[in-house]
Coordinates of N, CA and C and ligand atoms in Angstrom, one line a residue:
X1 N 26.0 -18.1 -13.4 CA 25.1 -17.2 -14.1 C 25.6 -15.8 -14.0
X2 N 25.5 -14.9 -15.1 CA 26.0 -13.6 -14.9 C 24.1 -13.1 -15.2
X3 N 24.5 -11.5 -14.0 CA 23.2 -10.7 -14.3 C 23.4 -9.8 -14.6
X4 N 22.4 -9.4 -15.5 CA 22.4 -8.2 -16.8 C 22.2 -7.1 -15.4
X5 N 21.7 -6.8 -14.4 CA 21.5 -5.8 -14.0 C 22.3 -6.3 -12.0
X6 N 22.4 -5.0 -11.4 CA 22.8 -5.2 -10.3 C 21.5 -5.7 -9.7
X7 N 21.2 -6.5 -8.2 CA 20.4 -6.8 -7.7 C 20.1 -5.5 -6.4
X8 N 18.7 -5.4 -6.1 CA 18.4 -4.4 -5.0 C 17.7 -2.9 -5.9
X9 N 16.4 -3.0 -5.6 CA 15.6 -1.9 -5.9 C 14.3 -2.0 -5.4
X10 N 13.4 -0.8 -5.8 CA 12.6 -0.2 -5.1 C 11.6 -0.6 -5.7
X11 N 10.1 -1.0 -5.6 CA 8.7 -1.3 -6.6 C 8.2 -1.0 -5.7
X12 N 6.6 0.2 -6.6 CA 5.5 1.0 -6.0 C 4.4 0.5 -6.6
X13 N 3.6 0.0 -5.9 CA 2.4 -0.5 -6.3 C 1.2 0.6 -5.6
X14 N 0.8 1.9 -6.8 CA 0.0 2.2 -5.7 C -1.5 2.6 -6.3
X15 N -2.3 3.3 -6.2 CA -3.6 3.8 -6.5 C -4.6 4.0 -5.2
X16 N -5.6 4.0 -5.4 CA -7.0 4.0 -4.9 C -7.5 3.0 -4.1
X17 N -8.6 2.7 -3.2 CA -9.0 1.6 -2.6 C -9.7 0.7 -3.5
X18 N -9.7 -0.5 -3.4 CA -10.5 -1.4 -4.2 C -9.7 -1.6 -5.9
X19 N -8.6 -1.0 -6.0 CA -7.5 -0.9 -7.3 C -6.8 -2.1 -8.0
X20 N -6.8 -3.0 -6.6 CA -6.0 -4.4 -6.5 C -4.6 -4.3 -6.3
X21 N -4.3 -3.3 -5.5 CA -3.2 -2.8 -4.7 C -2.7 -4.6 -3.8
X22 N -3.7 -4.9 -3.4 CA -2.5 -5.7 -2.3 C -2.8 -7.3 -3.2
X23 N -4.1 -7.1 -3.9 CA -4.0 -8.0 -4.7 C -2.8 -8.3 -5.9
X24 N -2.9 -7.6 -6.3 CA -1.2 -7.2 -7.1 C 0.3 -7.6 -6.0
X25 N 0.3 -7.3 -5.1 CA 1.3 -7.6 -4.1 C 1.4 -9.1 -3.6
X26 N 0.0 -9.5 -3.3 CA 0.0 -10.8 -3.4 C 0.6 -11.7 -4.4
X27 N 0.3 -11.5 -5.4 CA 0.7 -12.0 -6.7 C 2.2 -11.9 -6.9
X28 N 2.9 -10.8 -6.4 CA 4.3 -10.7 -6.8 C 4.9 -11.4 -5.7
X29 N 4.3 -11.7 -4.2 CA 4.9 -13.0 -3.2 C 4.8 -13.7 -3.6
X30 N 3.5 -14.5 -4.3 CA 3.2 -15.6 -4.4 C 4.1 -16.2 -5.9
X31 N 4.6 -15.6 -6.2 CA 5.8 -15.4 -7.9 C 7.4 -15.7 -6.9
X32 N 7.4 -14.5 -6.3 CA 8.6 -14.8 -5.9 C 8.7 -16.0 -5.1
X33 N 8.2 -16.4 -4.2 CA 8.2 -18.0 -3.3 C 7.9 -18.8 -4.3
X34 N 7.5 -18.7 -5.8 CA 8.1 -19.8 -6.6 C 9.1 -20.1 -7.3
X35 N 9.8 -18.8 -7.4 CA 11.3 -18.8 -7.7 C 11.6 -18.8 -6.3
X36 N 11.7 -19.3 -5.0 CA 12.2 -19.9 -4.5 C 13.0 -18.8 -3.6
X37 N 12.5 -17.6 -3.6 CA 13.2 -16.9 -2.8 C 12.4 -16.5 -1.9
X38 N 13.4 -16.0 -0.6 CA 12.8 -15.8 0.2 C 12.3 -14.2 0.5
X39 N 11.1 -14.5 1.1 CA 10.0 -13.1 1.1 C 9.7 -13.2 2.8
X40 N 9.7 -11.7 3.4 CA 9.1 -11.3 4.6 C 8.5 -9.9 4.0
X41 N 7.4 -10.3 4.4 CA 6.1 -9.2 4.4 C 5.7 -8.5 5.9
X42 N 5.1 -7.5 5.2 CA 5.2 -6.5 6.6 C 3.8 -5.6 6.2
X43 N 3.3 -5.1 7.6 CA 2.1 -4.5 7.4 C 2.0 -3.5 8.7
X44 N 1.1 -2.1 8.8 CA 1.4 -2.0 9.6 C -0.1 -2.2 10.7
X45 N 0.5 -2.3 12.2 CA -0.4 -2.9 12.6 C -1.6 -2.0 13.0
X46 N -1.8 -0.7 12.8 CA -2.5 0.0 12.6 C -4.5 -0.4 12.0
X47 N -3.6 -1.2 10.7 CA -4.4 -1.9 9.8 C -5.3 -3.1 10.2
X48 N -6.0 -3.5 11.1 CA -6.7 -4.6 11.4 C -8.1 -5.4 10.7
X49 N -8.5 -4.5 10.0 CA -9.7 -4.5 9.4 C -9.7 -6.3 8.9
X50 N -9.1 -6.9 8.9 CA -9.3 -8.4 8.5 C -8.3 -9.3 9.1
X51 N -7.2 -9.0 9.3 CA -6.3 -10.2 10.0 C -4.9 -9.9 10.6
X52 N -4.9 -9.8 11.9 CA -3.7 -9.1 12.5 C -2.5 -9.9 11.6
X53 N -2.4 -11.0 11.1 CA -1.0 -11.7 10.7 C -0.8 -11.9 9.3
X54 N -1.5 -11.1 8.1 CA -2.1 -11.6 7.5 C -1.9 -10.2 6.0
X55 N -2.5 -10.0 4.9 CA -2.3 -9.1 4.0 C -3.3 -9.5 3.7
X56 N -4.4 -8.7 3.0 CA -5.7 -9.4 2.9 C -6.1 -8.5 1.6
X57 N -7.1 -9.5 0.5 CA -7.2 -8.2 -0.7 C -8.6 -8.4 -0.5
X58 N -9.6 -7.1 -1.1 CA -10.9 -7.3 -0.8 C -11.9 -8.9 -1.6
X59 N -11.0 -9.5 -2.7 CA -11.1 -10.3 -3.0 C -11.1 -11.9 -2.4
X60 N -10.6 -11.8 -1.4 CA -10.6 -12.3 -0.1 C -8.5 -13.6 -0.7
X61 N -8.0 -12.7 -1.1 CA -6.4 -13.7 -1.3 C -5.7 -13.0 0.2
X62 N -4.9 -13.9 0.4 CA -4.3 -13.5 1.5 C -2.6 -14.0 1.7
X63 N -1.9 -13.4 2.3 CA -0.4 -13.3 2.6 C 0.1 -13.4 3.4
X64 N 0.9 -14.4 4.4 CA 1.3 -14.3 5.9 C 2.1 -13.1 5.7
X65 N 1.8 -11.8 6.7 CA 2.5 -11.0 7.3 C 2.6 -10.4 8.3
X66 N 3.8 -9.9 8.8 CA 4.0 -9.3 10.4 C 3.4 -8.4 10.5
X67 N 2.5 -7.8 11.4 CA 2.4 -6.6 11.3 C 3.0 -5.9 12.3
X68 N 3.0 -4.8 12.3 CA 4.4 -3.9 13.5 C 4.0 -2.6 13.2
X69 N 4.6 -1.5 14.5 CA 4.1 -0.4 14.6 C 4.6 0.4 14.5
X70 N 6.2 -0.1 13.9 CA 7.2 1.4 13.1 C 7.9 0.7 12.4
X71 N 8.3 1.8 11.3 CA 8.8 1.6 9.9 C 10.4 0.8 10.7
X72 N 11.0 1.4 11.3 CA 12.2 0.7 11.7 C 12.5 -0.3 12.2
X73 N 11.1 -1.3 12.7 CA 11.2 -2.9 13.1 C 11.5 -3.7 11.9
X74 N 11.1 -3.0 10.8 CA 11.7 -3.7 9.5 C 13.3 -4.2 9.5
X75 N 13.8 -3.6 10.0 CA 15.4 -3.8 10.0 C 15.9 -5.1 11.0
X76 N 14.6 -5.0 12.2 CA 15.0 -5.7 13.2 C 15.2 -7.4 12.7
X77 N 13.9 -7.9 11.8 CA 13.7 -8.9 10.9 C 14.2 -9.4 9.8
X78 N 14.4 -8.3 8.7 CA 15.0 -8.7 8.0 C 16.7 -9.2 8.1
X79 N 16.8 -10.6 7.7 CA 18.4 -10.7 7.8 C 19.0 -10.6 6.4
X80 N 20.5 -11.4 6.4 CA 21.1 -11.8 5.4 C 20.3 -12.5 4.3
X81 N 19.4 -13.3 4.9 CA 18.5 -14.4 3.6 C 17.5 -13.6 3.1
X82 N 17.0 -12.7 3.4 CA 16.0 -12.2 3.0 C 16.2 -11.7 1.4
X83 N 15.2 -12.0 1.0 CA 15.6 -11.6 -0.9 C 14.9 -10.1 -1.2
X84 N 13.8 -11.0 -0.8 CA 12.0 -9.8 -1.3 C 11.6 -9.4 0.2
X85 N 11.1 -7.8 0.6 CA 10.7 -7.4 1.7 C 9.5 -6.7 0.4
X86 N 8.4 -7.5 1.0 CA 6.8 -6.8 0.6 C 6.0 -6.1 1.9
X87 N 5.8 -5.1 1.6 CA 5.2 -3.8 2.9 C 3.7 -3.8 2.3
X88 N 2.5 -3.8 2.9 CA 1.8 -3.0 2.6 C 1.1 -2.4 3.2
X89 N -0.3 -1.4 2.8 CA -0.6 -0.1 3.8 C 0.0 0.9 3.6
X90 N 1.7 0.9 3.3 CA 2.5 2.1 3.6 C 2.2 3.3 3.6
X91 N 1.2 3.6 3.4 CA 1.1 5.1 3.8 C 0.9 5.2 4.6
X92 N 0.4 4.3 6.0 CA 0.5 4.0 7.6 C 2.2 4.3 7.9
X93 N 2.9 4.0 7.2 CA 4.2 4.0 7.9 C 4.6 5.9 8.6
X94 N 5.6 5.6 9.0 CA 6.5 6.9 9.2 C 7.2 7.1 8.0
X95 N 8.1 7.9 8.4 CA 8.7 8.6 6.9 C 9.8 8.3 6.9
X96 N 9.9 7.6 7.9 CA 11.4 6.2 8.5 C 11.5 5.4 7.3
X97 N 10.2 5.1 6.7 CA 10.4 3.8 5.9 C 11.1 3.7 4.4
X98 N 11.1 6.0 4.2 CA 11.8 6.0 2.6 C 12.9 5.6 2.9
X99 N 13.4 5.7 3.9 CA 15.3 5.5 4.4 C 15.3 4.3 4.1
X100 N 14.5 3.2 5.1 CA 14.7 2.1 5.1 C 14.7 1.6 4.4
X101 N 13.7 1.9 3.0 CA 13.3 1.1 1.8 C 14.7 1.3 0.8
X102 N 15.1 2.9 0.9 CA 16.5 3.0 0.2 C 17.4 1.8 0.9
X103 N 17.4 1.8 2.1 CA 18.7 1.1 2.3 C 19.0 -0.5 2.1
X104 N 17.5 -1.0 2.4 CA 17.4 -2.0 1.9 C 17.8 -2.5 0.9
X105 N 17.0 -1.5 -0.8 CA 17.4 -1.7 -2.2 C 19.1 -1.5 -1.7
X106 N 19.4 -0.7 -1.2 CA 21.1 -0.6 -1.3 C 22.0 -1.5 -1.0
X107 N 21.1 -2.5 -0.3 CA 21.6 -4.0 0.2 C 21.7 -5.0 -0.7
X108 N 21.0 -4.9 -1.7 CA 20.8 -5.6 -2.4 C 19.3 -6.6 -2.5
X109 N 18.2 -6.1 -1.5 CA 17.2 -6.4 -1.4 C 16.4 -5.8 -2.3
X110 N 15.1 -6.9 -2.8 CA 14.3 -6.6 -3.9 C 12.9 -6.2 -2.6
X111 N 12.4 -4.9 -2.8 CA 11.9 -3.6 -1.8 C 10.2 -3.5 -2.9
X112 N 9.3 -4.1 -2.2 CA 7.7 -3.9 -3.2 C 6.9 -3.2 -2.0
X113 N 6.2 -2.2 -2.2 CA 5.6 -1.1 -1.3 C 4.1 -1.3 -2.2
X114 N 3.4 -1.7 -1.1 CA 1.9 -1.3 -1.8 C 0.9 0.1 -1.2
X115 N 0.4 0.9 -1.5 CA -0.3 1.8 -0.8 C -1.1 2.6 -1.8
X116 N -2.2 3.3 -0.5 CA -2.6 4.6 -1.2 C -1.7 5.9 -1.5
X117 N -1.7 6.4 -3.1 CA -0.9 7.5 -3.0 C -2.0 8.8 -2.8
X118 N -3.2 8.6 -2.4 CA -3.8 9.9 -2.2 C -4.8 9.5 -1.2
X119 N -5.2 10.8 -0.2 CA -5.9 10.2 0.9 C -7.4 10.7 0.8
X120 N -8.2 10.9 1.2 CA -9.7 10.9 0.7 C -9.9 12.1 0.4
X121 N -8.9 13.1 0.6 CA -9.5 14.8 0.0 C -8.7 14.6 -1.5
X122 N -8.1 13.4 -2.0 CA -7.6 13.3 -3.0 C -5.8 14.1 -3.2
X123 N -5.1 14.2 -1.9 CA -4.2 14.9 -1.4 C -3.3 13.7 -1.3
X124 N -1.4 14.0 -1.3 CA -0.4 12.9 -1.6 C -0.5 12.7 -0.3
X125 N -0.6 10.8 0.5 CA -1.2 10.1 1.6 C 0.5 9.9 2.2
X126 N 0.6 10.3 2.7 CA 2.1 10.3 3.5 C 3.4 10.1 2.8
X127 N 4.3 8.7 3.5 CA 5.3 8.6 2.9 C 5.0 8.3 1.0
X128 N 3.9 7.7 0.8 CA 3.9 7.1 -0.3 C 4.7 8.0 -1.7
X129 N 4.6 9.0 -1.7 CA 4.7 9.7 -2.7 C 6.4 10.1 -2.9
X130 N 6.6 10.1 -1.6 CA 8.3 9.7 -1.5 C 9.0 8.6 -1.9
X131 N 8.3 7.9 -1.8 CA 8.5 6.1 -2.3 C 8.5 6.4 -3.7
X132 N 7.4 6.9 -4.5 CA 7.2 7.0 -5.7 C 8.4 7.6 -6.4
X133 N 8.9 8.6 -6.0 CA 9.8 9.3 -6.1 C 11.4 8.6 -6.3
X134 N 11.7 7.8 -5.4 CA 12.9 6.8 -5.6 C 12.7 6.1 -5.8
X135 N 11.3 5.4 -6.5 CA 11.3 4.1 -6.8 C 11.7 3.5 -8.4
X136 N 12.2 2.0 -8.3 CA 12.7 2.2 -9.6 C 11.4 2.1 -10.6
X137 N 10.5 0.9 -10.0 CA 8.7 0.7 -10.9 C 8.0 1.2 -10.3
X138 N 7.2 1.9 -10.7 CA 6.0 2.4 -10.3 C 4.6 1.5 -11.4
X139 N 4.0 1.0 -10.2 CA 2.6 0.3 -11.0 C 1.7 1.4 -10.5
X140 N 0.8 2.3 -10.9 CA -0.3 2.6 -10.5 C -1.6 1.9 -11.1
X141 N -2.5 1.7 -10.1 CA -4.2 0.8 -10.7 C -5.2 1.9 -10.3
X142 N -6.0 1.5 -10.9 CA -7.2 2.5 -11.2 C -8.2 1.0 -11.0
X143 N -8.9 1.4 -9.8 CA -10.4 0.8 -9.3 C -11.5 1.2 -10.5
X144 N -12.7 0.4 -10.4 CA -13.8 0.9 -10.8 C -14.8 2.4 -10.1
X145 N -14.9 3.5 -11.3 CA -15.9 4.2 -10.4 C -17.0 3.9 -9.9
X146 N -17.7 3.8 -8.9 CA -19.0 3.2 -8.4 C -20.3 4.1 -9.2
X147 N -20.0 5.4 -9.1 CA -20.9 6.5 -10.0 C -20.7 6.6 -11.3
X148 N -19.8 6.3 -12.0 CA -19.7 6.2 -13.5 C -19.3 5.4 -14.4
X149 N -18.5 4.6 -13.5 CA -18.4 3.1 -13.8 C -17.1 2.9 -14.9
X150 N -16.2 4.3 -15.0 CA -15.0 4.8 -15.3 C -13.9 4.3 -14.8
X151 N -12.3 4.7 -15.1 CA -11.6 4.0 -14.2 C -11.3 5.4 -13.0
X152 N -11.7 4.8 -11.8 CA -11.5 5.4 -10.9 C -10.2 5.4 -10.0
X153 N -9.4 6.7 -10.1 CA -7.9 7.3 -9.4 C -8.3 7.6 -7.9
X154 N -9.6 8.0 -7.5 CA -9.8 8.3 -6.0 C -10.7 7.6 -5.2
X155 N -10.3 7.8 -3.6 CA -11.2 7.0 -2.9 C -12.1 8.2 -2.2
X156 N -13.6 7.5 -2.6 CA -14.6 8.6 -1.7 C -14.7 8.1 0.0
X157 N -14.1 9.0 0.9 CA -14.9 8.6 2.1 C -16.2 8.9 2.7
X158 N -17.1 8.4 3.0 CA -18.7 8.7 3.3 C -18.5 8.8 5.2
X159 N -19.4 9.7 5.3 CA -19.4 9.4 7.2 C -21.0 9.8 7.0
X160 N -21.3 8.6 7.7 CA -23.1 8.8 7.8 C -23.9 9.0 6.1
X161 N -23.2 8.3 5.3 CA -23.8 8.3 4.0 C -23.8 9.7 3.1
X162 N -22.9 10.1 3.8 CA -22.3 11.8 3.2 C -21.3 11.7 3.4
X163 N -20.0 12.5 1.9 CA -19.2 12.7 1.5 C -18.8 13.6 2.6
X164 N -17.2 13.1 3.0 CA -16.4 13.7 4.1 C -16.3 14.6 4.3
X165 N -15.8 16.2 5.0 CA -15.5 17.2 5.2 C -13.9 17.1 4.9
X166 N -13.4 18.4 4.3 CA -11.7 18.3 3.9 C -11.3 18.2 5.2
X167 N -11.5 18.9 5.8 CA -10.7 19.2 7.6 C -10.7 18.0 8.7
X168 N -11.8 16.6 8.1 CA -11.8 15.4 8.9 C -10.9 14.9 9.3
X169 N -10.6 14.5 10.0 CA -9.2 13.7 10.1 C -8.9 12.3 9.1
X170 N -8.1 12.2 9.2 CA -7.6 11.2 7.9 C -7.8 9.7 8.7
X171 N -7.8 9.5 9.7 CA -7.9 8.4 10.6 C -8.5 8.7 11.4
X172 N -10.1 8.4 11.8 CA -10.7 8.3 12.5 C -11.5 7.0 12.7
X173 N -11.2 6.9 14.3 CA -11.3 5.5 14.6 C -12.4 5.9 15.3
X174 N -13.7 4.7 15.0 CA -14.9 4.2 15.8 C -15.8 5.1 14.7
X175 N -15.9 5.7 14.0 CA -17.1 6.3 13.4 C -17.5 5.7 12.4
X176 N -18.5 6.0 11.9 CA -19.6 4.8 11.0 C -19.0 5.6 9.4
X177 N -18.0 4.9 9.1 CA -17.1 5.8 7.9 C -17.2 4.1 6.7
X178 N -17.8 4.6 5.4 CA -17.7 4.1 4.4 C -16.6 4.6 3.2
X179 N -15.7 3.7 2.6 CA -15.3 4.2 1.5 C -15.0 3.7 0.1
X180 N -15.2 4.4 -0.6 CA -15.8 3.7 -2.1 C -15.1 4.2 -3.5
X181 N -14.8 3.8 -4.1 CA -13.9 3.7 -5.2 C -14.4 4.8 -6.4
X182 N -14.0 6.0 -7.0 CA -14.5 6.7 -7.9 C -13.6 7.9 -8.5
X183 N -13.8 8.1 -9.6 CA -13.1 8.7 -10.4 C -12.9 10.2 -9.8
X184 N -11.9 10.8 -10.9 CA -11.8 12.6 -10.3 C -13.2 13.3 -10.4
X185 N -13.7 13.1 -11.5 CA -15.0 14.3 -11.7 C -15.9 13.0 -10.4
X186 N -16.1 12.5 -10.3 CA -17.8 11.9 -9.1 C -16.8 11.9 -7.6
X187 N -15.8 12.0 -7.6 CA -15.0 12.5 -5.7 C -15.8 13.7 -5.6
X188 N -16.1 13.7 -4.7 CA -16.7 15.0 -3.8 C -16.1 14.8 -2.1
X189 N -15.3 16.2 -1.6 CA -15.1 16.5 -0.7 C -15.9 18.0 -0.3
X190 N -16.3 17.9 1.4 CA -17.5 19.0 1.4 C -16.5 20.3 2.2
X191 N -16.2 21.2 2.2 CA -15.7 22.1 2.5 C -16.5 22.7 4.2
Ligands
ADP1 P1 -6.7 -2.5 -2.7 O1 -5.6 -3.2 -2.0 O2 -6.2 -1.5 -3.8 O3 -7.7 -1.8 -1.8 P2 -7.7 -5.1 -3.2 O4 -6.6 -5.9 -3.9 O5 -7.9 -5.4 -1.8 O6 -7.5 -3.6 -3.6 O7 -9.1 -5.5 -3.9 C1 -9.3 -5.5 -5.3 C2 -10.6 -6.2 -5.6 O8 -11.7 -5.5 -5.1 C3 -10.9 -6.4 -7.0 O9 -10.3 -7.5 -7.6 C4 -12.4 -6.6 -7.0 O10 -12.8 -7.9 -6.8 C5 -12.9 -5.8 -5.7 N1 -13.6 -4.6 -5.9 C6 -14.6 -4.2 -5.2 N2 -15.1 -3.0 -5.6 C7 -14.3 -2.6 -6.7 C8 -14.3 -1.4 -7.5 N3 -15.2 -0.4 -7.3 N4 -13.4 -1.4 -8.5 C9 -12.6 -2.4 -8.7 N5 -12.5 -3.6 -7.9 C10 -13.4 -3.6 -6.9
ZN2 ZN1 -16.9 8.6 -12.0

């Protein structure tokens, strides 16, 4: 067989919470292991809200994956067979992982990044936007707004049934934090 294009590049799968971010990622594992190639998925372990081993969409589809606690254990796992490296969460990672992901595609590996590209004050969520940037596809999804019922680009975070303060932290663990899918005009961040 001859290929029209070299093999090894970059796919961004990103938007909002509730967007179908990892649902969409599921879908492109569950494509590629029918073409027969091989996929290791990665997550970071940060993320436990449903299944330490696992990729999980709020739809309840799910994906065996590792999860690990830096962008650079990626290297440790992936070998020679590996075809497809699926990440998701990535805006949990370090900033290790734009390298990695370049080097990867430079290997010849097909490289799918799922994440939020903005974090609840509606601001670019870590590495992702770097990803975006060298990536060869970019998918962005748009959730439903919960308030207008529009397609919604941001995620509202609630603490105690009120809209977040800008200055919160972006990860705070143990507090009674809700978050909910909604467009630019119904986001509200409280100053
Ligand atoms: P993400 O990874 O982007 O957070 P998921 O793939 O986990 O998204 O979940 C997407 C699913 O979430 C949708 O298929 C739908 O069933 C459900 N869902 C719940 N609330 C919303 C919403 N406000 N807008 C769109 N989908 C929603
Ligand atoms: Zn709205």
């Amino acid at each position: 067989t001859f290929l029209m294009q070299k093999e090894g590049w970059i796919e961004v799968i990103c938007g909002g919470m509730f967007s179908g971010k990892s649902e969409e990622l599921i879908r492109r594992i569950r494509r590629a292991r029918i073409a027969k190639l091989n996929v290791q998925a990665f997550k970071p372990a940060i993320d436990d809200r449903y299944h330490h081993e696992a990729i999980a969409s709020h739809n309840g589809l799910m994906a065996d994956a590792k999860a690990i606690q830096t962008a650079g254990e990626i290297l440790n796992y992936v070998s020679e067979e590996t075809d497809v490296i699926a990440i998701d969460e990535v805006q949990f990672f370090d900033m290790d992982i734009v390298s990695i992901c370049q080097k990867l595609a430079d290997q010849g590996k097909r490289v799918i990044c799922a994440g939020l590209d903005q974090d609840f004050r509606g601001k670019p969520f870590g590495p992702t936007p770097f990803l975006l940037a060298v990536a060869e596809h970019v998918t962005k999804l748009q959730a439903i707004c919960v308030k207008c019922g529009g397609p919604a680009s941001r995620t509202q975070r609630l603490i105690n049934g009120r809209p977040a303060k800008e200055d919160d932290p972006v990860i705070q663990v143990g507090a009674d934090e809700q978050y909910e899918a909604r467009c630019r005009h119904c986001h509200e961040v409280l100053r």
